[in-house]
Amino acid sequence: CLDSKGELHEFGSSWRNEDCLDCSCSRDAIHCCTNFATPVGYDQEKCVSIFNKETCTYKVVEKEDHSKECTVNAWVG
């Protein structure tokens, strides 16, 4: 399988790409899906979600003070 970056992967292999997608290679195609949840139920006027590509996770913090986390009531993934 040849991925979108031109890297070759063996049939039956799996990997996580730089966009935090879990991918696998079969004889038919490459399949990729998200492995993280996205926060949706929080105060969007007061807070902002920040994605960390190293840990593949979101953190929801106050816009004015990123050291203060916000409550998240719903996630989608």
PDB file of N, CA and C in Angstrom:
ATOM      1  N   CYS A   1       0.843  -1.186   0.000  1.00  0.00           N
ATOM      2  CA  CYS A   1       0.000   0.000   0.000  1.00  0.00           C
ATOM      3  C   CYS A   1       0.883   1.241   0.000  1.00  0.00           C
ATOM      4  N   LEU A   2       0.469   2.213  -0.745  1.00  0.00           N
ATOM      5  CA  LEU A   2       1.171   3.489  -0.806  1.00  0.00           C
ATOM      6  C   LEU A   2       0.275   4.545  -0.152  1.00  0.00           C
ATOM      7  N   ASP A   3       0.761   5.174   0.943  1.00  0.00           N
ATOM      8  CA  ASP A   3      -0.074   6.157   1.638  1.00  0.00           C
ATOM      9  C   ASP A   3      -0.002   7.520   0.959  1.00  0.00           C
ATOM     10  N   SER A   4      -0.720   8.495   1.506  1.00  0.00           N
ATOM     11  CA  SER A   4      -0.815   9.817   0.893  1.00  0.00           C
ATOM     12  C   SER A   4       0.512  10.575   0.879  1.00  0.00           C
ATOM     13  N   LYS A   5       1.468  10.146   1.706  1.00  0.00           N
ATOM     14  CA  LYS A   5       2.787  10.785   1.733  1.00  0.00           C
ATOM     15  C   LYS A   5       3.791  10.039   0.853  1.00  0.00           C
ATOM     16  N   GLY A   6       3.311   9.002   0.171  1.00  0.00           N
ATOM     17  CA  GLY A   6       4.187   8.238  -0.707  1.00  0.00           C
ATOM     18  C   GLY A   6       4.982   7.158  -0.010  1.00  0.00           C
ATOM     19  N   GLU A   7       4.653   6.866   1.256  1.00  0.00           N
ATOM     20  CA  GLU A   7       5.354   5.818   1.996  1.00  0.00           C
ATOM     21  C   GLU A   7       4.708   4.468   1.726  1.00  0.00           C
ATOM     22  N   LEU A   8       5.525   3.462   1.570  1.00  0.00           N
ATOM     23  CA  LEU A   8       5.063   2.112   1.269  1.00  0.00           C
ATOM     24  C   LEU A   8       4.830   1.334   2.568  1.00  0.00           C
ATOM     25  N   HIS A   9       3.693   0.629   2.655  1.00  0.00           N
ATOM     26  CA  HIS A   9       3.357  -0.185   3.829  1.00  0.00           C
ATOM     27  C   HIS A   9       3.010  -1.589   3.360  1.00  0.00           C
ATOM     28  N   GLU A  10       3.412  -2.577   4.147  1.00  0.00           N
ATOM     29  CA  GLU A  10       3.139  -3.974   3.806  1.00  0.00           C
ATOM     30  C   GLU A  10       1.670  -4.315   4.031  1.00  0.00           C
ATOM     31  N   PHE A  11       1.148  -5.266   3.259  1.00  0.00           N
ATOM     32  CA  PHE A  11      -0.203  -5.778   3.479  1.00  0.00           C
ATOM     33  C   PHE A  11      -0.288  -6.318   4.904  1.00  0.00           C
ATOM     34  N   GLY A  12      -1.376  -6.006   5.593  1.00  0.00           N
ATOM     35  CA  GLY A  12      -1.573  -6.478   6.957  1.00  0.00           C
ATOM     36  C   GLY A  12      -0.935  -5.597   8.021  1.00  0.00           C
ATOM     37  N   SER A  13      -0.232  -4.549   7.613  1.00  0.00           N
ATOM     38  CA  SER A  13       0.413  -3.679   8.601  1.00  0.00           C
ATOM     39  C   SER A  13      -0.546  -2.597   9.081  1.00  0.00           C
ATOM     40  N   SER A  14      -0.206  -1.997  10.213  1.00  0.00           N
ATOM     41  CA  SER A  14      -0.997  -0.880  10.736  1.00  0.00           C
ATOM     42  C   SER A  14      -0.046   0.146  11.335  1.00  0.00           C
ATOM     43  N   TRP A  15      -0.480   1.408  11.358  1.00  0.00           N
ATOM     44  CA  TRP A  15       0.354   2.495  11.842  1.00  0.00           C
ATOM     45  C   TRP A  15      -0.514   3.692  12.199  1.00  0.00           C
ATOM     46  N   ARG A  16       0.072   4.642  12.902  1.00  0.00           N
ATOM     47  CA  ARG A  16      -0.598   5.910  13.213  1.00  0.00           C
ATOM     48  C   ARG A  16       0.127   6.991  12.406  1.00  0.00           C
ATOM     49  N   ASN A  17      -0.633   7.763  11.647  1.00  0.00           N
ATOM     50  CA  ASN A  17       0.003   8.794  10.824  1.00  0.00           C
ATOM     51  C   ASN A  17       0.160  10.107  11.587  1.00  0.00           C
ATOM     52  N   GLU A  18       0.748  11.111  10.941  1.00  0.00           N
ATOM     53  CA  GLU A  18       1.036  12.382  11.616  1.00  0.00           C
ATOM     54  C   GLU A  18      -0.213  13.182  11.963  1.00  0.00           C
ATOM     55  N   ASP A  19      -1.369  12.795  11.398  1.00  0.00           N
ATOM     56  CA  ASP A  19      -2.633  13.452  11.726  1.00  0.00           C
ATOM     57  C   ASP A  19      -3.413  12.692  12.790  1.00  0.00           C
ATOM     58  N   CYS A  20      -2.737  11.770  13.492  1.00  0.00           N
ATOM     59  CA  CYS A  20      -3.328  10.975  14.574  1.00  0.00           C
ATOM     60  C   CYS A  20      -4.434  10.045  14.082  1.00  0.00           C
ATOM     61  N   LEU A  21      -4.338   9.591  12.845  1.00  0.00           N
ATOM     62  CA  LEU A  21      -5.274   8.601  12.322  1.00  0.00           C
ATOM     63  C   LEU A  21      -4.628   7.227  12.416  1.00  0.00           C
ATOM     64  N   ASP A  22      -5.402   6.235  12.848  1.00  0.00           N
ATOM     65  CA  ASP A  22      -4.936   4.859  12.851  1.00  0.00           C
ATOM     66  C   ASP A  22      -5.249   4.261  11.492  1.00  0.00           C
ATOM     67  N   CYS A  23      -4.217   3.763  10.820  1.00  0.00           N
ATOM     68  CA  CYS A  23      -4.374   3.255   9.456  1.00  0.00           C
ATOM     69  C   CYS A  23      -3.962   1.798   9.391  1.00  0.00           C
ATOM     70  N   SER A  24      -4.533   1.099   8.424  1.00  0.00           N
ATOM     71  CA  SER A  24      -4.155  -0.287   8.166  1.00  0.00           C
ATOM     72  C   SER A  24      -4.180  -0.525   6.661  1.00  0.00           C
ATOM     73  N   CYS A  25      -3.381  -1.477   6.249  1.00  0.00           N
ATOM     74  CA  CYS A  25      -3.247  -1.793   4.833  1.00  0.00           C
ATOM     75  C   CYS A  25      -3.756  -3.206   4.578  1.00  0.00           C
ATOM     76  N   SER A  26      -4.699  -3.310   3.651  1.00  0.00           N
ATOM     77  CA  SER A  26      -5.158  -4.633   3.206  1.00  0.00           C
ATOM     78  C   SER A  26      -4.878  -4.739   1.718  1.00  0.00           C
ATOM     79  N   ARG A  27      -5.148  -5.877   1.138  1.00  0.00           N
ATOM     80  CA  ARG A  27      -4.928  -6.034  -0.304  1.00  0.00           C
ATOM     81  C   ARG A  27      -5.876  -5.159  -1.112  1.00  0.00           C
ATOM     82  N   ASP A  28      -6.981  -4.739  -0.499  1.00  0.00           N
ATOM     83  CA  ASP A  28      -7.965  -3.917  -1.203  1.00  0.00           C
ATOM     84  C   ASP A  28      -7.673  -2.424  -1.129  1.00  0.00           C
ATOM     85  N   ALA A  29      -7.212  -1.945   0.045  1.00  0.00           N
ATOM     86  CA  ALA A  29      -7.063  -0.500   0.221  1.00  0.00           C
ATOM     87  C   ALA A  29      -6.393  -0.188   1.551  1.00  0.00           C
ATOM     88  N   ILE A  30      -6.105   1.099   1.731  1.00  0.00           N
ATOM     89  CA  ILE A  30      -5.689   1.614   3.037  1.00  0.00           C
ATOM     90  C   ILE A  30      -6.936   2.163   3.711  1.00  0.00           C
ATOM     91  N   HIS A  31      -7.111   1.815   4.979  1.00  0.00           N
ATOM     92  CA  HIS A  31      -8.244   2.311   5.765  1.00  0.00           C
ATOM     93  C   HIS A  31      -7.683   3.111   6.937  1.00  0.00           C
ATOM     94  N   CYS A  32      -8.194   4.327   7.121  1.00  0.00           N
ATOM     95  CA  CYS A  32      -7.761   5.173   8.240  1.00  0.00           C
ATOM     96  C   CYS A  32      -8.980   5.698   8.984  1.00  0.00           C
ATOM     97  N   CYS A  33      -8.853   5.806  10.298  1.00  0.00           N
ATOM     98  CA  CYS A  33      -9.934   6.365  11.103  1.00  0.00           C
ATOM     99  C   CYS A  33      -9.337   7.101  12.298  1.00  0.00           C
ATOM    100  N   THR A  34     -10.131   7.983  12.877  1.00  0.00           N
ATOM    101  CA  THR A  34      -9.659   8.726  14.037  1.00  0.00           C
ATOM    102  C   THR A  34      -9.569   7.806  15.245  1.00  0.00           C
ATOM    103  N   ASN A  35      -8.660   8.130  16.130  1.00  0.00           N
ATOM    104  CA  ASN A  35      -8.503   7.354  17.361  1.00  0.00           C
ATOM    105  C   ASN A  35      -8.676   8.243  18.576  1.00  0.00           C
ATOM    106  N   PHE A  36      -9.306   9.413  18.362  1.00  0.00           N
ATOM    107  CA  PHE A  36      -9.468  10.363  19.455  1.00  0.00           C
ATOM    108  C   PHE A  36     -10.875  10.937  19.414  1.00  0.00           C
ATOM    109  N   ALA A  37     -11.323  11.426  20.558  1.00  0.00           N
ATOM    110  CA  ALA A  37     -12.641  12.058  20.651  1.00  0.00           C
ATOM    111  C   ALA A  37     -12.467  13.576  20.574  1.00  0.00           C
ATOM    112  N   THR A  38     -13.466  14.242  19.978  1.00  0.00           N
ATOM    113  CA  THR A  38     -13.459  15.693  19.835  1.00  0.00           C
ATOM    114  C   THR A  38     -14.464  16.298  20.808  1.00  0.00           C
ATOM    115  N   PRO A  39     -14.040  17.269  21.601  1.00  0.00           N
ATOM    116  CA  PRO A  39     -14.971  17.885  22.554  1.00  0.00           C
ATOM    117  C   PRO A  39     -15.980  18.773  21.837  1.00  0.00           C
ATOM    118  N   VAL A  40     -17.265  18.641  22.204  1.00  0.00           N
ATOM    119  CA  VAL A  40     -18.313  19.469  21.605  1.00  0.00           C
ATOM    120  C   VAL A  40     -19.197  20.129  22.649  1.00  0.00           C
ATOM    121  N   GLY A  41     -19.315  19.564  23.828  1.00  0.00           N
ATOM    122  CA  GLY A  41     -20.201  20.095  24.855  1.00  0.00           C
ATOM    123  C   GLY A  41     -19.460  20.904  25.893  1.00  0.00           C
ATOM    124  N   TYR A  42     -19.077  22.129  25.524  1.00  0.00           N
ATOM    125  CA  TYR A  42     -18.416  23.025  26.475  1.00  0.00           C
ATOM    126  C   TYR A  42     -18.770  24.467  26.118  1.00  0.00           C
ATOM    127  N   ASP A  43     -18.481  25.383  27.017  1.00  0.00           N
ATOM    128  CA  ASP A  43     -18.784  26.803  26.819  1.00  0.00           C
ATOM    129  C   ASP A  43     -17.808  27.378  25.790  1.00  0.00           C
ATOM    130  N   GLN A  44     -18.259  27.493  24.527  1.00  0.00           N
ATOM    131  CA  GLN A  44     -17.370  27.921  23.446  1.00  0.00           C
ATOM    132  C   GLN A  44     -17.074  29.421  23.468  1.00  0.00           C
ATOM    133  N   GLU A  45     -17.840  30.185  24.223  1.00  0.00           N
ATOM    134  CA  GLU A  45     -17.532  31.612  24.353  1.00  0.00           C
ATOM    135  C   GLU A  45     -16.391  31.837  25.349  1.00  0.00           C
ATOM    136  N   LYS A  46     -16.351  30.996  26.378  1.00  0.00           N
ATOM    137  CA  LYS A  46     -15.354  31.147  27.432  1.00  0.00           C
ATOM    138  C   LYS A  46     -14.119  30.277  27.211  1.00  0.00           C
ATOM    139  N   CYS A  47     -14.303  29.167  26.489  1.00  0.00           N
ATOM    140  CA  CYS A  47     -13.246  28.158  26.395  1.00  0.00           C
ATOM    141  C   CYS A  47     -12.857  27.860  24.950  1.00  0.00           C
ATOM    142  N   VAL A  48     -11.701  27.217  24.809  1.00  0.00           N
ATOM    143  CA  VAL A  48     -11.201  26.832  23.496  1.00  0.00           C
ATOM    144  C   VAL A  48     -10.617  25.416  23.609  1.00  0.00           C
ATOM    145  N   SER A  49     -10.768  24.626  22.545  1.00  0.00           N
ATOM    146  CA  SER A  49     -10.169  23.295  22.540  1.00  0.00           C
ATOM    147  C   SER A  49      -8.836  23.368  21.801  1.00  0.00           C
ATOM    148  N   ILE A  50      -7.843  22.698  22.357  1.00  0.00           N
ATOM    149  CA  ILE A  50      -6.497  22.688  21.793  1.00  0.00           C
ATOM    150  C   ILE A  50      -6.092  21.236  21.562  1.00  0.00           C
ATOM    151  N   PHE A  51      -5.682  20.925  20.320  1.00  0.00           N
ATOM    152  CA  PHE A  51      -5.293  19.560  19.978  1.00  0.00           C
ATOM    153  C   PHE A  51      -3.782  19.403  20.106  1.00  0.00           C
ATOM    154  N   ASN A  52      -3.375  18.338  20.779  1.00  0.00           N
ATOM    155  CA  ASN A  52      -1.966  18.017  20.959  1.00  0.00           C
ATOM    156  C   ASN A  52      -1.627  16.854  20.029  1.00  0.00           C
ATOM    157  N   LYS A  53      -0.850  17.118  18.973  1.00  0.00           N
ATOM    158  CA  LYS A  53      -0.510  16.068  18.005  1.00  0.00           C
ATOM    159  C   LYS A  53       0.445  15.021  18.570  1.00  0.00           C
ATOM    160  N   GLU A  54       1.161  15.352  19.634  1.00  0.00           N
ATOM    161  CA  GLU A  54       2.067  14.370  20.231  1.00  0.00           C
ATOM    162  C   GLU A  54       1.308  13.297  20.996  1.00  0.00           C
ATOM    163  N   THR A  55       0.221  13.699  21.688  1.00  0.00           N
ATOM    164  CA  THR A  55      -0.558  12.737  22.478  1.00  0.00           C
ATOM    165  C   THR A  55      -1.868  12.352  21.781  1.00  0.00           C
ATOM    166  N   CYS A  56      -2.203  13.044  20.673  1.00  0.00           N
ATOM    167  CA  CYS A  56      -3.446  12.803  19.925  1.00  0.00           C
ATOM    168  C   CYS A  56      -4.677  12.986  20.817  1.00  0.00           C
ATOM    169  N   THR A  57      -4.653  14.042  21.628  1.00  0.00           N
ATOM    170  CA  THR A  57      -5.765  14.335  22.522  1.00  0.00           C
ATOM    171  C   THR A  57      -6.093  15.824  22.493  1.00  0.00           C
ATOM    172  N   TYR A  58      -7.339  16.128  22.862  1.00  0.00           N
ATOM    173  CA  TYR A  58      -7.774  17.513  23.020  1.00  0.00           C
ATOM    174  C   TYR A  58      -7.750  17.889  24.484  1.00  0.00           C
ATOM    175  N   LYS A  59      -7.480  19.159  24.736  1.00  0.00           N
ATOM    176  CA  LYS A  59      -7.601  19.745  26.064  1.00  0.00           C
ATOM    177  C   LYS A  59      -8.482  20.972  25.885  1.00  0.00           C
ATOM    178  N   VAL A  60      -9.449  21.161  26.772  1.00  0.00           N
ATOM    179  CA  VAL A  60     -10.331  22.322  26.695  1.00  0.00           C
ATOM    180  C   VAL A  60      -9.994  23.232  27.863  1.00  0.00           C
ATOM    181  N   VAL A  61      -9.587  24.461  27.520  1.00  0.00           N
ATOM    182  CA  VAL A  61      -9.120  25.412  28.525  1.00  0.00           C
ATOM    183  C   VAL A  61      -9.799  26.764  28.326  1.00  0.00           C
ATOM    184  N   GLU A  62      -9.704  27.599  29.357  1.00  0.00           N
ATOM    185  CA  GLU A  62     -10.255  28.940  29.258  1.00  0.00           C
ATOM    186  C   GLU A  62      -9.433  29.753  28.258  1.00  0.00           C
ATOM    187  N   LYS A  63     -10.110  30.548  27.439  1.00  0.00           N
ATOM    188  CA  LYS A  63      -9.421  31.375  26.446  1.00  0.00           C
ATOM    189  C   LYS A  63      -8.463  32.362  27.102  1.00  0.00           C
ATOM    190  N   GLU A  64      -8.879  32.916  28.246  1.00  0.00           N
ATOM    191  CA  GLU A  64      -8.079  33.940  28.919  1.00  0.00           C
ATOM    192  C   GLU A  64      -6.950  33.365  29.765  1.00  0.00           C
ATOM    193  N   ASP A  65      -7.073  32.094  30.156  1.00  0.00           N
ATOM    194  CA  ASP A  65      -6.064  31.473  31.021  1.00  0.00           C
ATOM    195  C   ASP A  65      -5.970  29.992  30.678  1.00  0.00           C
ATOM    196  N   HIS A  66      -5.017  29.642  29.847  1.00  0.00           N
ATOM    197  CA  HIS A  66      -4.881  28.256  29.389  1.00  0.00           C
ATOM    198  C   HIS A  66      -4.490  27.275  30.490  1.00  0.00           C
ATOM    199  N   SER A  67      -4.174  27.770  31.661  1.00  0.00           N
ATOM    200  CA  SER A  67      -3.857  26.865  32.765  1.00  0.00           C
ATOM    201  C   SER A  67      -5.124  26.345  33.449  1.00  0.00           C
ATOM    202  N   LYS A  68      -6.286  26.929  33.119  1.00  0.00           N
ATOM    203  CA  LYS A  68      -7.555  26.510  33.728  1.00  0.00           C
ATOM    204  C   LYS A  68      -8.365  25.686  32.735  1.00  0.00           C
ATOM    205  N   GLU A  69      -8.621  24.431  33.118  1.00  0.00           N
ATOM    206  CA  GLU A  69      -9.398  23.553  32.244  1.00  0.00           C
ATOM    207  C   GLU A  69     -10.889  23.828  32.381  1.00  0.00           C
ATOM    208  N   CYS A  70     -11.616  23.581  31.294  1.00  0.00           N
ATOM    209  CA  CYS A  70     -13.067  23.752  31.274  1.00  0.00           C
ATOM    210  C   CYS A  70     -13.748  22.392  31.342  1.00  0.00           C
ATOM    211  N   THR A  71     -14.966  22.388  31.839  1.00  0.00           N
ATOM    212  CA  THR A  71     -15.759  21.173  31.887  1.00  0.00           C
ATOM    213  C   THR A  71     -16.288  20.853  30.483  1.00  0.00           C
ATOM    214  N   VAL A  72     -16.161  19.594  30.097  1.00  0.00           N
ATOM    215  CA  VAL A  72     -16.670  19.135  28.807  1.00  0.00           C
ATOM    216  C   VAL A  72     -17.781  18.142  29.091  1.00  0.00           C
ATOM    217  N   ASN A  73     -18.977  18.413  28.546  1.00  0.00           N
ATOM    218  CA  ASN A  73     -20.138  17.550  28.796  1.00  0.00           C
ATOM    219  C   ASN A  73     -20.393  16.530  27.691  1.00  0.00           C
ATOM    220  N   ALA A  74     -19.787  16.726  26.523  1.00  0.00           N
ATOM    221  CA  ALA A  74     -20.011  15.783  25.424  1.00  0.00           C
ATOM    222  C   ALA A  74     -18.788  15.721  24.511  1.00  0.00           C
ATOM    223  N   TRP A  75     -18.526  14.516  24.028  1.00  0.00           N
ATOM    224  CA  TRP A  75     -17.425  14.260  23.093  1.00  0.00           C
ATOM    225  C   TRP A  75     -17.972  13.471  21.910  1.00  0.00           C
ATOM    226  N   VAL A  76     -17.406  13.656  20.730  1.00  0.00           N
ATOM    227  CA  VAL A  76     -17.749  12.833  19.579  1.00  0.00           C
ATOM    228  C   VAL A  76     -16.475  12.186  19.067  1.00  0.00           C
ATOM    229  N   GLY A  77     -16.624  11.003  18.540  1.00  0.00           N
ATOM    230  CA  GLY A  77     -15.436  10.321  18.051  1.00  0.00           C
ATOM    231  C   GLY A  77     -15.788   9.205  17.238  1.00  0.00           C
TER     232      GLY A  77
END
